[in-house]
mmCIF file of C-alpha atoms in Angstrom:
data_model
loop_
_atom_site.group_PDB
_atom_site.id
_atom_site.type_symbol
_atom_site.label_atom_id
_atom_site.label_comp_id
_atom_site.label_asym_id
_atom_site.label_seq_id
_atom_site.Cartn_x
_atom_site.Cartn_y
_atom_site.Cartn_z
ATOM 1 C CA MET A 41 -140.066 75.480 3.967
ATOM 2 C CA SER A 42 -138.221 74.201 6.933
ATOM 3 C CA ILE A 43 -138.771 75.184 10.626
ATOM 4 C CA VAL A 44 -135.388 74.192 11.618
ATOM 5 C CA PRO A 45 -132.224 76.224 11.071
ATOM 6 C CA THR A 46 -130.164 75.127 7.977
ATOM 7 C CA ALA A 47 -126.478 75.771 7.051
ATOM 8 C CA SER A 48 -127.451 79.388 5.464
ATOM 9 C CA GLU A 49 -129.462 80.324 8.266
ATOM 10 C CA THR A 50 -127.144 79.724 11.109
ATOM 11 C CA SER A 51 -125.217 82.708 10.546
ATOM 12 C CA ALA A 52 -128.141 85.117 10.296
ATOM 13 C CA ALA A 53 -127.675 85.971 13.686
ATOM 14 C CA PRO A 54 -130.209 88.215 15.724
ATOM 15 C CA ARG A 55 -129.498 91.744 14.932
ATOM 16 C CA PRO A 56 -128.966 94.577 17.251
ATOM 17 C CA HIS A 57 -132.343 96.452 17.553
ATOM 18 C CA ALA A 58 -133.812 98.025 20.951
ATOM 19 C CA SER A 59 -136.993 95.858 22.101
ATOM 20 C CA ARG A 60 -139.583 97.910 23.216
ATOM 21 C CA PRO A 61 -143.440 97.742 23.562
ATOM 22 C CA LEU A 62 -144.904 99.332 20.519
ATOM 23 C CA ILE A 63 -147.796 101.387 22.666
ATOM 24 C CA GLY A 64 -149.200 103.318 19.772
ATOM 25 C CA LEU A 65 -149.051 100.778 17.275
ATOM 26 C CA ASP A 66 -151.092 98.308 19.511
ATOM 27 C CA LEU A 67 -153.761 101.106 20.007
ATOM 28 C CA LEU A 68 -154.011 101.650 16.121
ATOM 29 C CA ARG A 69 -154.189 98.435 15.374
ATOM 30 C CA PHE A 70 -157.224 97.916 18.037
ATOM 31 C CA GLY A 71 -158.683 101.014 16.160
ATOM 32 C CA ALA A 72 -158.328 99.585 12.850
ATOM 33 C CA ALA A 73 -159.877 96.446 13.976
ATOM 34 C CA CYS A 74 -162.857 98.745 15.477
ATOM 35 C CA LEU A 75 -163.358 100.091 12.039
ATOM 36 C CA VAL A 76 -163.694 96.845 10.618
ATOM 37 C CA VAL A 77 -165.779 95.683 13.361
ATOM 38 C CA LEU A 78 -168.318 98.655 12.578
ATOM 39 C CA TYR A 79 -168.165 98.328 8.955
ATOM 40 C CA HIS A 80 -169.577 94.804 9.271
ATOM 41 C CA LEU A 81 -172.080 95.188 12.301
ATOM 42 C CA ALA A 82 -173.407 98.801 11.706
ATOM 43 C CA CYS A 83 -173.286 98.818 7.846
ATOM 44 C CA THR A 84 -173.350 95.760 5.873
ATOM 45 C CA ALA A 85 -175.605 93.963 8.515
ATOM 46 C CA TRP A 86 -178.604 95.899 7.142
ATOM 47 C CA MET A 87 -177.480 97.401 3.941
ATOM 48 C CA VAL A 88 -176.307 94.148 2.192
ATOM 49 C CA PRO A 89 -178.943 91.432 2.769
ATOM 50 C CA SER A 90 -176.532 88.987 1.140
ATOM 51 C CA SER A 91 -173.678 89.506 3.544
ATOM 52 C CA GLU A 92 -172.852 87.063 6.638
ATOM 53 C CA ALA A 93 -173.441 89.889 9.284
ATOM 54 C CA ALA A 94 -176.781 90.455 7.838
ATOM 55 C CA THR A 95 -177.659 86.554 7.860
ATOM 56 C CA LEU A 96 -176.441 86.091 11.211
ATOM 57 C CA VAL A 97 -178.113 89.130 12.709
ATOM 58 C CA GLY A 98 -181.461 88.222 11.029
ATOM 59 C CA GLN A 99 -183.240 91.196 10.562
ATOM 60 C CA SER A 100 -182.591 94.818 9.594
ATOM 61 C CA ILE A 101 -181.327 97.365 12.265
ATOM 62 C CA PRO A 102 -180.464 100.086 10.829
ATOM 63 C CA PHE A 103 -177.870 102.819 11.879
ATOM 64 C CA PRO A 104 -178.076 105.523 9.409
ATOM 65 C CA ILE A 105 -176.522 108.285 11.606
ATOM 66 C CA LEU A 106 -173.421 106.069 11.706
ATOM 67 C CA LEU A 107 -172.899 105.614 7.949
ATOM 68 C CA PRO A 108 -170.607 108.406 7.304
ATOM 69 C CA VAL A 109 -168.076 106.641 9.243
ATOM 70 C CA SER A 110 -169.249 103.071 9.466
ATOM 71 C CA SER A 111 -169.753 102.738 5.662
ATOM 72 C CA GLN A 112 -165.830 103.578 5.415
ATOM 73 C CA GLY A 113 -164.731 101.067 8.260
ATOM 74 C CA TRP A 114 -163.141 98.998 5.467
ATOM 75 C CA VAL A 115 -160.390 101.269 5.493
ATOM 76 C CA GLY A 116 -159.258 99.836 8.492
ATOM 77 C CA VAL A 117 -157.582 96.848 6.635
ATOM 78 C CA PRO A 118 -155.098 99.151 4.539
ATOM 79 C CA MET A 119 -154.311 100.486 7.966
ATOM 80 C CA PHE A 120 -153.490 96.879 9.086
ATOM 81 C CA PHE A 121 -151.023 96.433 6.194
ATOM 82 C CA VAL A 122 -148.912 99.246 6.900
ATOM 83 C CA ILE A 123 -149.042 98.325 10.531
ATOM 84 C CA SER A 124 -147.857 94.765 9.585
ATOM 85 C CA GLY A 125 -145.048 96.251 7.261
ATOM 86 C CA TYR A 126 -143.631 98.242 10.001
ATOM 87 C CA VAL A 127 -144.074 95.524 12.865
ATOM 88 C CA ILE A 128 -142.772 92.885 10.705
ATOM 89 C CA ALA A 129 -139.618 94.504 9.580
ATOM 90 C CA TYR A 130 -139.083 95.275 13.267
ATOM 91 C CA SER A 131 -139.543 91.534 14.315
ATOM 92 C CA ALA A 132 -137.500 89.976 11.300
ATOM 93 C CA SER A 133 -134.935 92.553 12.437
ATOM 94 C CA GLN A 134 -134.108 90.542 15.687
ATOM 95 C CA ALA A 135 -134.722 87.056 14.175
ATOM 96 C CA SER A 136 -133.240 84.412 12.070
ATOM 97 C CA ALA A 137 -135.182 82.875 8.989
ATOM 98 C CA SER A 138 -136.408 79.676 11.228
ATOM 99 C CA ARG A 139 -137.139 81.777 14.389
ATOM 100 C CA PHE A 140 -139.065 84.213 12.022
ATOM 101 C CA LEU A 141 -141.173 81.360 10.338
ATOM 102 C CA THR A 142 -141.819 79.601 13.673
ATOM 103 C CA GLY A 143 -143.038 83.115 15.077
ATOM 104 C CA ARG A 144 -145.142 83.546 12.371
ATOM 105 C CA ILE A 145 -146.701 79.773 12.450
ATOM 106 C CA LEU A 146 -147.534 80.297 16.259
ATOM 107 C CA ARG A 147 -148.890 83.822 15.828
ATOM 108 C CA LEU A 148 -151.488 82.902 13.170
ATOM 109 C CA VAL A 149 -152.146 79.406 13.430
ATOM 110 C CA PRO A 150 -153.517 78.736 16.607
ATOM 111 C CA GLY A 151 -155.982 81.447 16.282
ATOM 112 C CA ILE A 152 -156.972 80.711 13.159
ATOM 113 C CA TRP A 153 -157.778 76.935 14.383
ATOM 114 C CA PHE A 154 -159.706 78.143 17.123
ATOM 115 C CA CYS A 155 -161.712 80.800 15.839
ATOM 116 C CA ALA A 156 -162.710 79.308 12.556
ATOM 117 C CA THR A 157 -163.863 76.532 14.682
ATOM 118 C CA VAL A 158 -166.217 78.865 16.887
ATOM 119 C CA SER A 159 -167.334 80.256 13.732
ATOM 120 C CA PHE A 160 -168.249 76.966 12.107
ATOM 121 C CA GLY A 161 -169.990 75.568 15.142
ATOM 122 C CA LEU A 162 -171.963 78.807 15.084
ATOM 123 C CA ALA A 163 -172.379 78.434 11.284
ATOM 124 C CA LEU A 164 -174.146 75.310 12.060
ATOM 125 C CA LEU A 165 -176.597 76.850 14.086
ATOM 126 C CA PHE A 166 -177.482 79.823 12.285
ATOM 127 C CA ASP A 167 -176.049 79.694 8.983
ATOM 128 C CA PRO A 168 -178.837 78.564 6.061
ATOM 129 C CA GLU A 169 -176.291 76.955 4.319
ATOM 130 C CA ALA A 170 -176.043 73.245 3.891
ATOM 131 C CA THR A 171 -173.534 71.471 6.515
ATOM 132 C CA ARG A 172 -171.704 69.803 3.261
ATOM 133 C CA VAL A 173 -170.814 73.593 2.107
ATOM 134 C CA LEU A 174 -170.057 75.106 5.338
ATOM 135 C CA PHE A 175 -167.800 72.258 6.456
ATOM 136 C CA GLU A 176 -165.850 72.578 3.176
ATOM 137 C CA ARG A 177 -165.306 76.346 3.625
ATOM 138 C CA TYR A 178 -164.345 75.414 7.351
ATOM 139 C CA VAL A 179 -161.609 72.862 6.063
ATOM 140 C CA ARG A 180 -160.458 75.468 3.459
ATOM 141 C CA THR A 181 -159.548 77.853 6.309
ATOM 142 C CA LEU A 182 -158.203 75.556 8.531
ATOM 143 C CA VAL A 183 -155.146 75.149 5.791
ATOM 144 C CA LEU A 184 -155.556 78.528 5.058
ATOM 145 C CA PHE A 185 -156.221 78.070 1.238
ATOM 146 C CA PRO A 186 -155.516 81.356 -0.549
ATOM 147 C CA VAL A 187 -158.912 81.773 -2.734
ATOM 148 C CA PRO A 188 -161.963 81.818 -1.347
ATOM 149 C CA ARG A 189 -164.645 81.005 0.069
ATOM 150 C CA TRP A 190 -163.805 80.563 3.795
ATOM 151 C CA ILE A 191 -165.956 80.036 6.865
ATOM 152 C CA ASP A 192 -165.970 83.706 7.214
ATOM 153 C CA GLY A 193 -165.211 86.409 4.416
ATOM 154 C CA VAL A 194 -162.625 88.103 7.113
ATOM 155 C CA TYR A 195 -160.036 85.651 6.120
ATOM 156 C CA TRP A 196 -159.290 87.110 2.671
ATOM 157 C CA THR A 197 -156.450 89.280 4.102
ATOM 158 C CA LEU A 198 -154.613 86.377 5.771
ATOM 159 C CA GLY A 199 -153.263 85.163 2.379
ATOM 160 C CA ILE A 200 -152.135 88.404 1.141
ATOM 161 C CA GLU A 201 -150.223 88.671 4.925
ATOM 162 C CA ILE A 202 -148.716 85.542 4.477
ATOM 163 C CA MET A 203 -147.143 86.165 1.219
ATOM 164 C CA PHE A 204 -145.596 89.323 2.697
ATOM 165 C CA TYR A 205 -144.350 87.093 5.364
ATOM 166 C CA GLY A 206 -142.972 84.601 2.739
ATOM 167 C CA LEU A 207 -141.045 87.247 0.857
ATOM 168 C CA VAL A 208 -139.488 88.413 4.363
ATOM 169 C CA TYR A 209 -138.860 84.831 5.273
ATOM 170 C CA ALA A 210 -136.885 84.297 1.882
ATOM 171 C CA LEU A 211 -134.720 87.308 2.400
ATOM 172 C CA LEU A 212 -134.094 85.962 5.787
ATOM 173 C CA PHE A 213 -133.455 82.323 4.663
ATOM 174 C CA LEU A 214 -130.942 83.734 1.940
ATOM 175 C CA ASN A 215 -129.254 85.988 4.459
ATOM 176 C CA TRP A 216 -130.313 89.148 2.563
ATOM 177 C CA PHE A 217 -132.139 91.106 5.381
ATOM 178 C CA GLU A 218 -130.531 93.990 4.526
ATOM 179 C CA ARG A 219 -131.878 94.120 1.357
ATOM 180 C CA LEU A 220 -135.561 93.889 2.909
ATOM 181 C CA GLU A 221 -136.039 97.797 2.123
ATOM 182 C CA PRO A 222 -134.844 98.093 -1.445
ATOM 183 C CA VAL A 223 -137.158 94.962 -2.229
ATOM 184 C CA ILE A 224 -140.043 96.006 -0.545
ATOM 185 C CA LEU A 225 -139.719 99.387 -1.979
ATOM 186 C CA ALA A 226 -139.331 97.735 -5.553
ATOM 187 C CA VAL A 227 -142.588 96.038 -4.506
ATOM 188 C CA GLY A 228 -144.540 98.937 -3.193
ATOM 189 C CA VAL A 229 -143.437 101.367 -6.140
ATOM 190 C CA ILE A 230 -144.438 98.852 -8.554
ATOM 191 C CA SER A 231 -147.997 98.742 -6.812
ATOM 192 C CA ALA A 232 -148.348 102.389 -6.691
ATOM 193 C CA LEU A 233 -147.387 102.907 -10.532
ATOM 194 C CA ALA A 234 -149.874 100.366 -11.193
ATOM 195 C CA TRP A 235 -152.675 102.437 -9.331
ATOM 196 C CA CYS A 236 -151.316 105.456 -10.845
ATOM 197 C CA LEU A 237 -151.703 104.185 -14.360
ATOM 198 C CA ALA A 238 -155.260 103.004 -13.355
ATOM 199 C CA ALA A 239 -156.156 106.431 -12.556
ATOM 200 C CA THR A 240 -155.267 107.692 -15.957
ATOM 201 C CA PRO A 241 -157.794 107.117 -19.163
ATOM 202 C CA PHE A 242 -155.133 104.943 -20.991
ATOM 203 C CA TRP A 243 -156.042 101.472 -19.525
ATOM 204 C CA PRO A 244 -159.577 101.747 -18.336
ATOM 205 C CA ASP A 245 -159.749 98.153 -17.095
ATOM 206 C CA LEU A 246 -156.370 97.961 -14.924
ATOM 207 C CA ASP A 247 -158.104 99.102 -11.575
ATOM 208 C CA ARG A 248 -160.039 95.594 -11.927
ATOM 209 C CA ILE A 249 -157.195 93.600 -12.875
ATOM 210 C CA ILE A 250 -154.960 94.774 -10.352
ATOM 211 C CA SER A 251 -157.712 94.224 -7.602
ATOM 212 C CA THR A 252 -158.020 90.498 -8.410
ATOM 213 C CA ARG A 253 -156.950 87.887 -5.969
ATOM 214 C CA ILE A 254 -153.866 87.190 -7.820
ATOM 215 C CA ALA A 255 -152.713 90.339 -7.872
ATOM 216 C CA LYS A 256 -153.828 90.768 -4.172
ATOM 217 C CA LEU A 257 -151.729 87.418 -3.353
ATOM 218 C CA ALA A 258 -149.026 89.139 -5.693
ATOM 219 C CA LEU A 259 -148.930 92.185 -3.447
ATOM 220 C CA LEU A 260 -149.497 94.273 -6.571
ATOM 221 C CA THR A 261 -152.800 95.515 -5.040
ATOM 222 C CA HIS A 262 -151.681 96.438 -1.673
ATOM 223 C CA GLY A 263 -147.900 96.122 -1.954
ATOM 224 C CA CYS A 264 -147.563 100.103 -1.424
ATOM 225 C CA HIS A 265 -149.330 100.206 2.095
ATOM 226 C CA PHE A 266 -146.846 97.105 3.322
ATOM 227 C CA ALA A 267 -143.942 99.274 1.741
ATOM 228 C CA ILE A 268 -145.230 102.470 3.624
ATOM 229 C CA GLY A 269 -144.649 100.363 6.912
ATOM 230 C CA VAL A 270 -141.202 98.985 6.041
ATOM 231 C CA LEU A 271 -139.920 102.606 5.090
ATOM 232 C CA LEU A 272 -141.099 104.144 8.323
ATOM 233 C CA TRP A 273 -139.090 101.260 10.210
ATOM 234 C CA SER A 274 -136.317 101.854 8.233
ATOM 235 C CA ALA A 275 -136.395 105.565 8.730
ATOM 236 C CA VAL A 276 -136.701 104.995 12.484
ATOM 237 C CA ARG A 277 -133.894 102.608 12.239
ATOM 238 C CA ASN A 278 -131.199 104.637 9.860
ATOM 239 C CA GLY A 279 -132.962 108.148 9.259
ATOM 240 C CA LEU A 280 -134.993 109.920 6.892
ATOM 241 C CA THR A 281 -133.316 109.968 3.723
ATOM 242 C CA ALA A 282 -134.379 111.796 0.655
ATOM 243 C CA LEU A 283 -134.601 108.105 -1.052
ATOM 244 C CA ARG A 284 -136.987 106.949 1.669
ATOM 245 C CA LEU A 285 -139.185 110.340 1.460
ATOM 246 C CA ALA A 286 -139.371 109.932 -2.309
ATOM 247 C CA GLY A 287 -140.256 106.312 -1.717
ATOM 248 C CA LEU A 288 -142.858 106.872 0.957
ATOM 249 C CA ALA A 289 -144.433 110.032 -1.290
ATOM 250 C CA ILE A 290 -144.766 107.507 -4.277
ATOM 251 C CA CYS A 291 -146.278 104.517 -1.885
ATOM 252 C CA LEU A 292 -148.514 106.886 -0.220
ATOM 253 C CA THR A 293 -149.789 108.340 -3.733
ATOM 254 C CA GLY A 294 -150.593 104.623 -4.673
ATOM 255 C CA GLY A 295 -152.064 103.934 -1.142
ATOM 256 C CA PHE A 296 -154.456 106.807 -1.592
ATOM 257 C CA LEU A 297 -155.618 105.829 -5.286
ATOM 258 C CA GLN A 298 -155.972 102.180 -3.951
ATOM 259 C CA ILE A 299 -158.174 103.464 -1.298
ATOM 260 C CA ARG A 300 -160.044 105.564 -4.053
ATOM 261 C CA TYR A 301 -160.779 102.559 -5.890
ATOM 262 C CA ASP A 302 -162.266 100.653 -3.069
ATOM 263 C CA ALA A 303 -164.224 103.376 -2.017
ATOM 264 C CA GLY A 304 -165.984 103.733 -5.550
ATOM 265 C CA PHE A 305 -166.651 99.859 -5.118
ATOM 266 C CA VAL A 306 -168.284 99.876 -1.606
ATOM 267 C CA GLY A 307 -170.323 102.925 -2.823
ATOM 268 C CA VAL A 308 -171.795 100.917 -5.689
ATOM 269 C CA LEU A 309 -172.429 97.941 -3.148
ATOM 270 C CA LEU A 310 -174.006 100.167 -0.483
ATOM 271 C CA ASP A 311 -175.797 102.601 -3.237
ATOM 272 C CA LEU A 312 -174.023 105.147 -1.398
ATOM 273 C CA ASP A 313 -171.748 108.389 -2.449
ATOM 274 C CA ARG A 314 -168.547 106.979 -4.183
ATOM 275 C CA SER A 315 -166.285 109.675 -2.897
ATOM 276 C CA PRO A 316 -163.258 108.713 -1.231
ATOM 277 C CA ALA A 317 -163.041 111.626 1.131
ATOM 278 C CA MET A 318 -164.029 110.095 4.289
ATOM 279 C CA ALA A 319 -161.678 107.135 3.495
ATOM 280 C CA TRP A 320 -159.039 109.342 2.688
ATOM 281 C CA PHE A 321 -159.372 111.459 6.050
ATOM 282 C CA LEU A 322 -159.662 108.276 8.284
ATOM 283 C CA TYR A 323 -156.339 107.185 6.397
ATOM 284 C CA ALA A 324 -154.596 110.487 6.788
ATOM 285 C CA VAL A 325 -155.457 110.706 10.068
ATOM 286 C CA PHE A 326 -154.225 107.084 11.081
ATOM 287 C CA MET A 327 -150.848 107.734 9.142
ATOM 288 C CA ALA A 328 -150.193 111.181 11.514
ATOM 289 C CA LEU A 329 -151.185 109.147 14.560
ATOM 290 C CA PHE A 330 -148.966 106.086 13.265
ATOM 291 C CA CYS A 331 -145.820 108.467 12.671
ATOM 292 C CA LEU A 332 -146.504 110.352 16.159
ATOM 293 C CA SER A 333 -146.734 107.020 17.941
ATOM 294 C CA ILE A 334 -143.376 105.691 16.672
ATOM 295 C CA ARG A 335 -141.782 109.233 17.226
ATOM 296 C CA ALA A 336 -142.674 109.381 20.773
ATOM 297 C CA ASN A 337 -142.891 105.537 21.907
ATOM 298 C CA THR A 338 -139.526 105.812 23.573
ATOM 299 C CA ALA A 339 -140.692 108.532 25.540
ATOM 300 C CA LEU A 340 -144.088 106.828 26.292
ATOM 301 C CA THR A 341 -142.559 103.388 27.423
ATOM 302 C CA ASP A 342 -139.965 105.361 29.705
ATOM 303 C CA ALA A 343 -142.656 107.643 31.156
ATOM 304 C CA PHE A 344 -145.425 105.040 31.608
ATOM 305 C CA PRO A 345 -143.383 101.625 32.214
ATOM 306 C CA GLY A 346 -146.746 99.830 32.757
ATOM 307 C CA LEU A 347 -148.946 101.103 30.186
ATOM 308 C CA GLY A 348 -146.998 98.945 27.450
ATOM 309 C CA ARG A 349 -148.450 95.812 28.757
ATOM 310 C CA ARG A 350 -152.248 97.118 28.946
ATOM 311 C CA PHE A 351 -151.910 98.348 25.410
ATOM 312 C CA ARG A 352 -150.281 94.901 24.386
ATOM 313 C CA ASP A 353 -153.073 93.047 25.477
ATOM 314 C CA LEU A 354 -155.112 95.201 23.106
ATOM 315 C CA GLY A 355 -152.934 94.720 20.381
ATOM 316 C CA LEU A 356 -153.106 90.777 21.009
ATOM 317 C CA ALA A 357 -156.706 90.979 21.208
ATOM 318 C CA THR A 358 -156.816 92.468 17.567
ATOM 319 C CA TYR A 359 -156.270 89.243 15.729
ATOM 320 C CA PRO A 360 -159.141 87.128 17.386
ATOM 321 C CA LEU A 361 -161.271 90.201 17.280
ATOM 322 C CA TYR A 362 -160.695 90.553 13.469
ATOM 323 C CA LEU A 363 -161.450 86.678 13.223
ATOM 324 C CA LEU A 364 -164.454 86.559 15.453
ATOM 325 C CA HIS A 365 -166.261 89.853 15.322
ATOM 326 C CA THR A 366 -168.902 88.998 12.353
ATOM 327 C CA PHE A 367 -169.948 85.828 14.020
ATOM 328 C CA VAL A 368 -170.031 86.401 17.759
ATOM 329 C CA GLY A 369 -170.652 90.389 17.448
ATOM 330 C CA ALA A 370 -173.839 89.774 15.022
ATOM 331 C CA LEU A 371 -175.498 86.931 17.157
ATOM 332 C CA ALA A 372 -175.151 88.839 20.150
ATOM 333 C CA MET A 373 -176.826 91.722 18.473
ATOM 334 C CA ARG A 374 -179.435 89.288 17.333
ATOM 335 C CA PHE A 375 -180.226 88.048 20.695
ATOM 336 C CA LEU A 376 -180.033 91.516 22.202
ATOM 337 C CA ALA A 377 -182.370 93.139 19.529
ATOM 338 C CA VAL A 378 -184.783 89.856 20.064
ATOM 339 C CA SER A 379 -184.884 90.801 23.841
ATOM 340 C CA GLY A 380 -186.013 93.965 23.114
ATOM 341 C CA LEU A 381 -183.541 96.417 23.458
ATOM 342 C CA PRO A 382 -183.075 99.458 21.279
ATOM 343 C CA PRO A 383 -180.760 99.605 18.083
ATOM 344 C CA ALA A 384 -178.099 101.319 19.656
ATOM 345 C CA ALA A 385 -178.116 99.080 22.966
ATOM 346 C CA SER A 386 -177.967 96.022 20.367
ATOM 347 C CA LEU A 387 -174.826 97.346 18.497
ATOM 348 C CA THR A 388 -173.021 98.367 21.567
ATOM 349 C CA GLY A 389 -173.764 95.024 23.381
ATOM 350 C CA GLY A 390 -172.485 93.223 19.977
ATOM 351 C CA ILE A 391 -169.335 95.412 19.667
ATOM 352 C CA LEU A 392 -168.606 94.616 23.758
ATOM 353 C CA THR A 393 -169.134 90.884 23.261
ATOM 354 C CA ALA A 394 -166.771 90.542 20.619
ATOM 355 C CA VAL A 395 -164.373 92.589 22.569
ATOM 356 C CA ALA A 396 -164.702 90.537 25.514
ATOM 357 C CA ALA A 397 -164.463 87.261 23.442
ATOM 358 C CA SER A 398 -161.428 88.439 21.598
ATOM 359 C CA LEU A 399 -159.675 89.276 25.315
ATOM 360 C CA LEU A 400 -160.518 86.182 26.377
ATOM 361 C CA VAL A 401 -159.258 84.208 23.283
ATOM 362 C CA SER A 402 -155.915 86.186 23.173
ATOM 363 C CA GLN A 403 -155.300 85.914 27.118
ATOM 364 C CA ARG A 404 -156.504 82.459 28.111
ATOM 365 C CA ILE A 405 -156.992 80.183 24.924
ATOM 366 C CA GLU A 406 -154.285 81.179 22.407
ATOM 367 C CA PRO A 407 -151.362 81.165 24.775
ATOM 368 C CA PRO A 408 -151.829 77.204 25.585
ATOM 369 C CA LEU A 409 -152.476 76.360 21.916
ATOM 370 C CA ARG A 410 -149.427 78.230 21.080
ATOM 371 C CA ALA A 411 -147.072 76.635 23.628
ATOM 372 C CA GLY A 412 -148.605 73.223 22.588
ATOM 373 C CA LEU A 413 -148.203 74.026 18.866
ATOM 374 C CA GLY A 414 -144.318 75.079 19.575
ATOM 375 C CA ARG A 415 -143.455 71.989 21.345
ATOM 376 C CA ALA A 416 -144.596 69.991 18.535
ATOM 377 C CA LEU A 417 -142.825 72.179 15.890
ATOM 378 C CA HIS A 418 -139.730 71.898 18.153
ATOM 379 C CA SER A 419 -140.186 68.186 18.332
ATOM 380 C CA VAL A 420 -140.732 67.652 14.811
ATOM 381 C CA GLY A 421 -137.575 69.785 13.870
ATOM 382 C CA THR A 422 -135.436 67.844 16.421
ATOM 383 C CA ARG A 423 -136.389 64.444 14.731
ATOM 384 C CA LEU A 424 -135.898 66.054 10.893
ATOM 385 C CA ARG A 425 -132.454 67.768 11.795
ATOM 386 C CA GLY A 426 -131.083 66.074 14.987
ATOM 387 C CA ARG A 427 -131.549 69.657 16.481
ATOM 388 C CA GLY A 428 -134.373 72.272 16.657
ATOM 389 C CA PRO A 429 -134.592 76.153 16.932
ATOM 390 C CA ALA A 430 -134.944 77.310 20.911
ATOM 391 C CA PRO A 431 -138.183 77.514 21.893
ATOM 392 C CA GLY A 432 -139.663 81.082 22.493
ATOM 393 C CA ALA A 433 -139.916 82.221 18.833
ATOM 394 C CA LEU A 434 -141.145 85.826 18.462
ATOM 395 C CA THR A 435 -144.258 86.544 18.095
ATOM 396 C CA ARG A 436 -145.952 89.573 16.688
#
């Protein structure tokens, strides 16, 4: 894939669309990340001895009172996919193919390279695995290898995100952006129908088949979540039609069924109730807040013009928080517990340390790395084509 414009791309001029900070979505994205943090630090760290968090904490620090929510924190990932569907459609509507691709590279790669390097360094000190094994995982992470294992298990979602980005990029490259909605709707409906069929007795093993890594990378597993985000963006842009409403109903049904499967899987892993009720509740609340936030976004940004920047900082910190929380948060818990702090204080300290580290990365470390990579991409593009895309690519 080229990072410079081709003849087919130059006609894909940026599309008119008011650019406003998405205040509510930045908060929801941060909240979804906090759910995942809670799942790893307050649940698997003491309930799954083989987990990375448990290995790093080094001792069992139980939080049974938090289990009703912490054991369902994994539902933050489907929330990420819904937000990604909306935000990527929003961003792509204002970009050519080359600008979109460059923006995705600049958004993903510096954070991965830095955070994976931090995790690798900490793993060398605190993970009992052999150095050769850790180095192999580190390299697989740096090159975004699509199948496990990586330096940290949280990287499993990035391959799925990249496949979604690749589909959007292909539509932009072909100058077919206006077909984004029907294409992603088709992906979402196929995903939803697969989950509906898996919920019947006609194909007992289908749920496991459509949850394999290949199915995830093909967007069969989570396509319904991405489609919800794209359909909501289309509804904001062009209005809520009967077709969009039907598409949302189908994809939401698939999304809830996909979450039910994950709830059962996690219930077996943790030896807890396999009921999806709490996960469904959290996802439903998220969807209600999502719709409310995009509906009220204009009013919020007009009433509180300075609020968007502060919330944007939290939104940008979500990415390094997701990538670093297992190692940074768990090790902070470890040292606080060894220092004699009670479990609640150790957990709070671990979470706050992870958040502080993510803000540091997003505000101080990622920007210069992104700027350097942007210059390198521009230089390479100029040499390859004799001209290059304008610097200043969009980032999420």
